[in-house]
């Protein structure tokens, strides 16, 4: 009797006009369901998942792991050119400071607030067509996250790659980035930006002034 009931139920479901559900998401999604801006449904699903966890929080995650995910999501958004998503991880009064020679790189002057930081990031993206980060090491402890990064910037002018090592320190307040401090190998950075060796110039200046 039970077998007959189950068989009838299967036949009804088979003949039903209800649309079939795709239970294989995200591994086997139909191409038409993939957003036009995405080339990898798994990466898109992972990015959305990280954003939800980073912005909303998760009881199953510690503060350390949440803040670590938030930093990774911010870097991913900035590298993808989505400045508003990157800024969504920051407080309205976010404070940004890069330890770099502002006389040579004036756009790296200290920035205060989202609008000021948006101007900086927009300027950076106007000069570089591609930005990519390699996270060599990242450590989170409460409201502090430290990241050792290898960053790559492709110049729009001539397609040359500027590769920079940096240490970035993020300070969180109520789940958002309130402070960003960058320490860069500014000597190497200036040489790559100017596309010339500055050692002989420095030595020459010293000799001339002796």
PDB file of C-alpha atoms in Angstrom:
ATOM      1  CA  UNK A   1       0.000   0.000   0.000  1.00  0.00           C
ATOM      2  CA  UNK A   2       2.724   2.471   0.962  1.00  0.00           C
ATOM      3  CA  UNK A   3       4.649   1.562  -2.204  1.00  0.00           C
ATOM      4  CA  UNK A   4       1.588   2.381  -4.329  1.00  0.00           C
ATOM      5  CA  UNK A   5       1.160   5.736  -2.616  1.00  0.00           C
ATOM      6  CA  UNK A   6       4.816   6.615  -3.165  1.00  0.00           C
ATOM      7  CA  UNK A   7       4.601   5.569  -6.821  1.00  0.00           C
ATOM      8  CA  UNK A   8       1.513   7.748  -7.382  1.00  0.00           C
ATOM      9  CA  UNK A   9       3.254  10.698  -5.732  1.00  0.00           C
ATOM     10  CA  UNK A  10       6.288  10.286  -8.011  1.00  0.00           C
ATOM     11  CA  UNK A  11       4.039  10.161 -11.101  1.00  0.00           C
ATOM     12  CA  UNK A  12       2.216  13.321 -10.021  1.00  0.00           C
ATOM     13  CA  UNK A  13       5.471  15.165  -9.430  1.00  0.00           C
ATOM     14  CA  UNK A  14       6.815  13.999 -12.780  1.00  0.00           C
ATOM     15  CA  UNK A  15       3.735  15.236 -14.628  1.00  0.00           C
ATOM     16  CA  UNK A  16       3.483  18.476 -12.666  1.00  0.00           C
ATOM     17  CA  UNK A  17       3.749  21.756 -14.566  1.00  0.00           C
ATOM     18  CA  UNK A  18       5.826  23.346 -11.790  1.00  0.00           C
ATOM     19  CA  UNK A  19       9.254  24.582 -13.017  1.00  0.00           C
ATOM     20  CA  UNK A  20      12.225  22.420 -12.140  1.00  0.00           C
ATOM     21  CA  UNK A  21      14.471  23.712  -9.348  1.00  0.00           C
ATOM     22  CA  UNK A  22      18.200  23.885  -9.875  1.00  0.00           C
ATOM     23  CA  UNK A  23      19.572  22.222  -6.753  1.00  0.00           C
ATOM     24  CA  UNK A  24      23.117  22.150  -8.040  1.00  0.00           C
ATOM     25  CA  UNK A  25      23.864  25.851  -7.309  1.00  0.00           C
ATOM     26  CA  UNK A  26      26.568  27.014  -7.368  1.00  0.00           C
ATOM     27  CA  UNK A  27      28.452  24.108  -8.906  1.00  0.00           C
ATOM     28  CA  UNK A  28      26.222  23.414 -11.910  1.00  0.00           C
ATOM     29  CA  UNK A  29      24.237  26.540 -12.585  1.00  0.00           C
ATOM     30  CA  UNK A  30      22.876  27.083 -16.091  1.00  0.00           C
ATOM     31  CA  UNK A  31      24.878  29.652 -18.115  1.00  0.00           C
ATOM     32  CA  UNK A  32      21.845  31.912 -18.466  1.00  0.00           C
ATOM     33  CA  UNK A  33      21.679  32.263 -14.677  1.00  0.00           C
ATOM     34  CA  UNK A  34      25.213  33.590 -14.403  1.00  0.00           C
ATOM     35  CA  UNK A  35      25.329  37.409 -14.002  1.00  0.00           C
ATOM     36  CA  UNK A  36      26.778  39.168 -17.041  1.00  0.00           C
ATOM     37  CA  UNK A  37      29.608  40.687 -15.000  1.00  0.00           C
ATOM     38  CA  UNK A  38      30.753  37.297 -13.697  1.00  0.00           C
ATOM     39  CA  UNK A  39      32.828  34.696 -15.482  1.00  0.00           C
ATOM     40  CA  UNK A  40      32.910  32.241 -12.594  1.00  0.00           C
ATOM     41  CA  UNK A  41      29.699  31.401 -10.737  1.00  0.00           C
ATOM     42  CA  UNK A  42      31.621  29.817  -7.876  1.00  0.00           C
ATOM     43  CA  UNK A  43      33.721  32.942  -7.343  1.00  0.00           C
ATOM     44  CA  UNK A  44      30.566  35.081  -7.539  1.00  0.00           C
ATOM     45  CA  UNK A  45      28.811  32.913  -4.960  1.00  0.00           C
ATOM     46  CA  UNK A  46      31.909  32.980  -2.724  1.00  0.00           C
ATOM     47  CA  UNK A  47      32.218  36.768  -2.992  1.00  0.00           C
ATOM     48  CA  UNK A  48      28.564  37.308  -2.095  1.00  0.00           C
ATOM     49  CA  UNK A  49      28.906  34.894   0.810  1.00  0.00           C
ATOM     50  CA  UNK A  50      31.973  36.709   2.121  1.00  0.00           C
ATOM     51  CA  UNK A  51      30.217  40.075   1.786  1.00  0.00           C
ATOM     52  CA  UNK A  52      27.204  38.856   3.732  1.00  0.00           C
ATOM     53  CA  UNK A  53      29.373  37.468   6.508  1.00  0.00           C
ATOM     54  CA  UNK A  54      31.643  40.511   6.550  1.00  0.00           C
ATOM     55  CA  UNK A  55      28.880  43.118   6.603  1.00  0.00           C
ATOM     56  CA  UNK A  56      26.267  41.328   8.687  1.00  0.00           C
ATOM     57  CA  UNK A  57      28.435  39.158  10.902  1.00  0.00           C
ATOM     58  CA  UNK A  58      27.998  35.525  11.859  1.00  0.00           C
ATOM     59  CA  UNK A  59      27.556  33.977  15.262  1.00  0.00           C
ATOM     60  CA  UNK A  60      29.696  31.047  14.171  1.00  0.00           C
ATOM     61  CA  UNK A  61      32.674  33.325  13.419  1.00  0.00           C
ATOM     62  CA  UNK A  62      34.901  35.057  15.946  1.00  0.00           C
ATOM     63  CA  UNK A  63      35.683  38.769  15.813  1.00  0.00           C
ATOM     64  CA  UNK A  64      39.177  37.896  14.592  1.00  0.00           C
ATOM     65  CA  UNK A  65      37.965  35.806  11.661  1.00  0.00           C
ATOM     66  CA  UNK A  66      35.196  38.283  10.780  1.00  0.00           C
ATOM     67  CA  UNK A  67      37.608  41.211  10.605  1.00  0.00           C
ATOM     68  CA  UNK A  68      40.043  39.124   8.600  1.00  0.00           C
ATOM     69  CA  UNK A  69      37.275  38.328   6.087  1.00  0.00           C
ATOM     70  CA  UNK A  70      36.296  42.002   5.957  1.00  0.00           C
ATOM     71  CA  UNK A  71      39.831  43.046   5.044  1.00  0.00           C
ATOM     72  CA  UNK A  72      40.055  40.377   2.345  1.00  0.00           C
ATOM     73  CA  UNK A  73      36.679  41.463   0.941  1.00  0.00           C
ATOM     74  CA  UNK A  74      37.778  45.118   0.932  1.00  0.00           C
ATOM     75  CA  UNK A  75      40.989  44.285  -0.959  1.00  0.00           C
ATOM     76  CA  UNK A  76      39.089  42.108  -3.426  1.00  0.00           C
ATOM     77  CA  UNK A  77      36.551  44.877  -4.088  1.00  0.00           C
ATOM     78  CA  UNK A  78      39.245  47.510  -4.599  1.00  0.00           C
ATOM     79  CA  UNK A  79      41.194  45.263  -6.957  1.00  0.00           C
ATOM     80  CA  UNK A  80      38.003  44.608  -8.933  1.00  0.00           C
ATOM     81  CA  UNK A  81      37.373  48.335  -9.290  1.00  0.00           C
ATOM     82  CA  UNK A  82      34.253  48.359  -7.106  1.00  0.00           C
ATOM     83  CA  UNK A  83      35.087  51.358  -4.931  1.00  0.00           C
ATOM     84  CA  UNK A  84      31.663  51.669  -3.343  1.00  0.00           C
ATOM     85  CA  UNK A  85      31.756  48.078  -2.145  1.00  0.00           C
ATOM     86  CA  UNK A  86      35.265  48.648  -0.779  1.00  0.00           C
ATOM     87  CA  UNK A  87      34.132  51.821   0.985  1.00  0.00           C
ATOM     88  CA  UNK A  88      31.158  49.982   2.483  1.00  0.00           C
ATOM     89  CA  UNK A  89      33.607  48.245   4.820  1.00  0.00           C
ATOM     90  CA  UNK A  90      34.849  51.623   6.172  1.00  0.00           C
ATOM     91  CA  UNK A  91      33.445  54.061   8.701  1.00  0.00           C
ATOM     92  CA  UNK A  92      32.290  57.477   7.489  1.00  0.00           C
ATOM     93  CA  UNK A  93      35.282  59.086   9.247  1.00  0.00           C
ATOM     94  CA  UNK A  94      37.869  56.525   8.098  1.00  0.00           C
ATOM     95  CA  UNK A  95      41.435  57.783   8.502  1.00  0.00           C
ATOM     96  CA  UNK A  96      44.022  56.817   5.864  1.00  0.00           C
ATOM     97  CA  UNK A  97      47.783  57.342   6.019  1.00  0.00           C
ATOM     98  CA  UNK A  98      50.567  56.031   3.794  1.00  0.00           C
ATOM     99  CA  UNK A  99      54.189  56.376   4.856  1.00  0.00           C
ATOM    100  CA  UNK A 100      55.453  57.565   1.473  1.00  0.00           C
ATOM    101  CA  UNK A 101      57.210  60.717   0.174  1.00  0.00           C
ATOM    102  CA  UNK A 102      54.265  63.007  -0.587  1.00  0.00           C
ATOM    103  CA  UNK A 103      56.533  65.521  -2.339  1.00  0.00           C
ATOM    104  CA  UNK A 104      57.117  62.914  -5.054  1.00  0.00           C
ATOM    105  CA  UNK A 105      53.730  61.177  -4.725  1.00  0.00           C
ATOM    106  CA  UNK A 106      51.387  63.989  -3.606  1.00  0.00           C
ATOM    107  CA  UNK A 107      48.245  61.900  -4.114  1.00  0.00           C
ATOM    108  CA  UNK A 108      49.363  59.731  -1.184  1.00  0.00           C
ATOM    109  CA  UNK A 109      48.849  62.554   1.302  1.00  0.00           C
ATOM    110  CA  UNK A 110      46.769  61.675   4.399  1.00  0.00           C
ATOM    111  CA  UNK A 111      43.046  61.246   3.777  1.00  0.00           C
ATOM    112  CA  UNK A 112      40.147  61.707   6.185  1.00  0.00           C
ATOM    113  CA  UNK A 113      36.621  60.427   5.615  1.00  0.00           C
ATOM    114  CA  UNK A 114      34.982  58.340   2.913  1.00  0.00           C
ATOM    115  CA  UNK A 115      34.743  61.160   0.381  1.00  0.00           C
ATOM    116  CA  UNK A 116      38.446  61.971   0.683  1.00  0.00           C
ATOM    117  CA  UNK A 117      39.404  58.304   0.460  1.00  0.00           C
ATOM    118  CA  UNK A 118      37.118  57.858  -2.554  1.00  0.00           C
ATOM    119  CA  UNK A 119      38.986  60.676  -4.337  1.00  0.00           C
ATOM    120  CA  UNK A 120      42.324  58.979  -3.663  1.00  0.00           C
ATOM    121  CA  UNK A 121      41.167  55.566  -4.850  1.00  0.00           C
ATOM    122  CA  UNK A 122      39.520  57.095  -7.928  1.00  0.00           C
ATOM    123  CA  UNK A 123      42.785  58.852  -8.789  1.00  0.00           C
ATOM    124  CA  UNK A 124      44.748  55.620  -8.364  1.00  0.00           C
ATOM    125  CA  UNK A 125      42.352  53.774 -10.667  1.00  0.00           C
ATOM    126  CA  UNK A 126      42.617  56.548 -13.252  1.00  0.00           C
ATOM    127  CA  UNK A 127      46.375  55.961 -13.438  1.00  0.00           C
ATOM    128  CA  UNK A 128      46.399  52.164 -13.348  1.00  0.00           C
ATOM    129  CA  UNK A 129      44.294  49.901 -15.541  1.00  0.00           C
ATOM    130  CA  UNK A 130      44.766  46.809 -13.399  1.00  0.00           C
ATOM    131  CA  UNK A 131      45.346  46.358  -9.662  1.00  0.00           C
ATOM    132  CA  UNK A 132      46.028  43.025  -8.026  1.00  0.00           C
ATOM    133  CA  UNK A 133      47.011  41.936  -4.523  1.00  0.00           C
ATOM    134  CA  UNK A 134      48.793  38.867  -3.240  1.00  0.00           C
ATOM    135  CA  UNK A 135      48.164  38.385   0.470  1.00  0.00           C
ATOM    136  CA  UNK A 136      51.416  36.911   1.740  1.00  0.00           C
ATOM    137  CA  UNK A 137      50.338  36.957   5.375  1.00  0.00           C
ATOM    138  CA  UNK A 138      47.388  38.284   7.338  1.00  0.00           C
ATOM    139  CA  UNK A 139      46.964  38.289  11.103  1.00  0.00           C
ATOM    140  CA  UNK A 140      43.852  39.380  13.008  1.00  0.00           C
ATOM    141  CA  UNK A 141      43.544  40.078  16.701  1.00  0.00           C
ATOM    142  CA  UNK A 142      40.316  41.661  17.870  1.00  0.00           C
ATOM    143  CA  UNK A 143      39.848  45.033  16.189  1.00  0.00           C
ATOM    144  CA  UNK A 144      43.337  45.004  14.638  1.00  0.00           C
ATOM    145  CA  UNK A 145      44.318  43.302  11.372  1.00  0.00           C
ATOM    146  CA  UNK A 146      47.805  43.334   9.845  1.00  0.00           C
ATOM    147  CA  UNK A 147      48.457  42.256   6.252  1.00  0.00           C
ATOM    148  CA  UNK A 148      51.692  41.708   4.366  1.00  0.00           C
ATOM    149  CA  UNK A 149      50.843  42.375   0.712  1.00  0.00           C
ATOM    150  CA  UNK A 150      52.506  42.183  -2.649  1.00  0.00           C
ATOM    151  CA  UNK A 151      50.631  44.592  -4.912  1.00  0.00           C
ATOM    152  CA  UNK A 152      50.756  44.959  -8.685  1.00  0.00           C
ATOM    153  CA  UNK A 153      49.654  48.045 -10.620  1.00  0.00           C
ATOM    154  CA  UNK A 154      49.553  48.198 -14.421  1.00  0.00           C
ATOM    155  CA  UNK A 155      50.181  51.720 -15.739  1.00  0.00           C
ATOM    156  CA  UNK A 156      47.621  53.002 -18.198  1.00  0.00           C
ATOM    157  CA  UNK A 157      50.249  55.105 -19.982  1.00  0.00           C
ATOM    158  CA  UNK A 158      52.561  52.281 -21.084  1.00  0.00           C
ATOM    159  CA  UNK A 159      51.272  49.001 -19.571  1.00  0.00           C
ATOM    160  CA  UNK A 160      54.328  48.722 -17.315  1.00  0.00           C
ATOM    161  CA  UNK A 161      53.825  46.876 -14.035  1.00  0.00           C
ATOM    162  CA  UNK A 162      54.638  48.531 -10.709  1.00  0.00           C
ATOM    163  CA  UNK A 163      55.174  45.835  -8.057  1.00  0.00           C
ATOM    164  CA  UNK A 164      55.242  47.019  -4.460  1.00  0.00           C
ATOM    165  CA  UNK A 165      55.648  45.275  -1.116  1.00  0.00           C
ATOM    166  CA  UNK A 166      53.643  46.829   1.678  1.00  0.00           C
ATOM    167  CA  UNK A 167      52.471  46.248   5.210  1.00  0.00           C
ATOM    168  CA  UNK A 168      48.943  47.472   5.892  1.00  0.00           C
ATOM    169  CA  UNK A 169      47.401  47.833   9.338  1.00  0.00           C
ATOM    170  CA  UNK A 170      43.615  48.071   9.730  1.00  0.00           C
ATOM    171  CA  UNK A 171      41.852  49.213  12.893  1.00  0.00           C
ATOM    172  CA  UNK A 172      38.160  48.388  13.257  1.00  0.00           C
ATOM    173  CA  UNK A 173      35.394  50.162  15.123  1.00  0.00           C
ATOM    174  CA  UNK A 174      32.000  48.482  15.461  1.00  0.00           C
ATOM    175  CA  UNK A 175      32.713  46.131  12.584  1.00  0.00           C
ATOM    176  CA  UNK A 176      34.049  48.683  10.096  1.00  0.00           C
ATOM    177  CA  UNK A 177      37.537  49.895   9.187  1.00  0.00           C
ATOM    178  CA  UNK A 178      38.236  53.169  11.023  1.00  0.00           C
ATOM    179  CA  UNK A 179      41.968  53.473  10.321  1.00  0.00           C
ATOM    180  CA  UNK A 180      44.282  52.313   7.532  1.00  0.00           C
ATOM    181  CA  UNK A 181      48.047  52.629   7.866  1.00  0.00           C
ATOM    182  CA  UNK A 182      50.332  51.614   4.994  1.00  0.00           C
ATOM    183  CA  UNK A 183      54.090  51.140   5.156  1.00  0.00           C
ATOM    184  CA  UNK A 184      55.672  50.915   1.698  1.00  0.00           C
ATOM    185  CA  UNK A 185      59.174  50.450   0.350  1.00  0.00           C
ATOM    186  CA  UNK A 186      59.036  54.045  -0.879  1.00  0.00           C
ATOM    187  CA  UNK A 187      62.563  53.998  -2.363  1.00  0.00           C
ATOM    188  CA  UNK A 188      61.633  51.155  -4.699  1.00  0.00           C
ATOM    189  CA  UNK A 189      58.186  52.646  -5.369  1.00  0.00           C
ATOM    190  CA  UNK A 190      59.582  56.019  -6.470  1.00  0.00           C
ATOM    191  CA  UNK A 191      62.066  54.335  -8.819  1.00  0.00           C
ATOM    192  CA  UNK A 192      59.291  52.318 -10.466  1.00  0.00           C
ATOM    193  CA  UNK A 193      56.922  55.267 -10.761  1.00  0.00           C
ATOM    194  CA  UNK A 194      59.620  57.539 -12.224  1.00  0.00           C
ATOM    195  CA  UNK A 195      61.082  54.630 -14.228  1.00  0.00           C
ATOM    196  CA  UNK A 196      64.639  55.567 -13.382  1.00  0.00           C
ATOM    197  CA  UNK A 197      67.350  54.753 -10.848  1.00  0.00           C
ATOM    198  CA  UNK A 198      67.418  57.362  -8.079  1.00  0.00           C
ATOM    199  CA  UNK A 199      70.528  56.024  -6.323  1.00  0.00           C
ATOM    200  CA  UNK A 200      72.971  57.867  -8.611  1.00  0.00           C
ATOM    201  CA  UNK A 201      70.928  61.047  -8.213  1.00  0.00           C
ATOM    202  CA  UNK A 202      71.146  60.837  -4.447  1.00  0.00           C
ATOM    203  CA  UNK A 203      74.855  60.060  -4.555  1.00  0.00           C
ATOM    204  CA  UNK A 204      75.452  62.880  -7.000  1.00  0.00           C
ATOM    205  CA  UNK A 205      73.650  65.370  -4.825  1.00  0.00           C
ATOM    206  CA  UNK A 206      75.734  64.354  -1.844  1.00  0.00           C
ATOM    207  CA  UNK A 207      78.984  64.651  -3.736  1.00  0.00           C
ATOM    208  CA  UNK A 208      77.996  68.019  -5.181  1.00  0.00           C
ATOM    209  CA  UNK A 209      77.136  69.378  -1.766  1.00  0.00           C
ATOM    210  CA  UNK A 210      80.303  68.131  -0.078  1.00  0.00           C
TER     211      UNK A 210
END
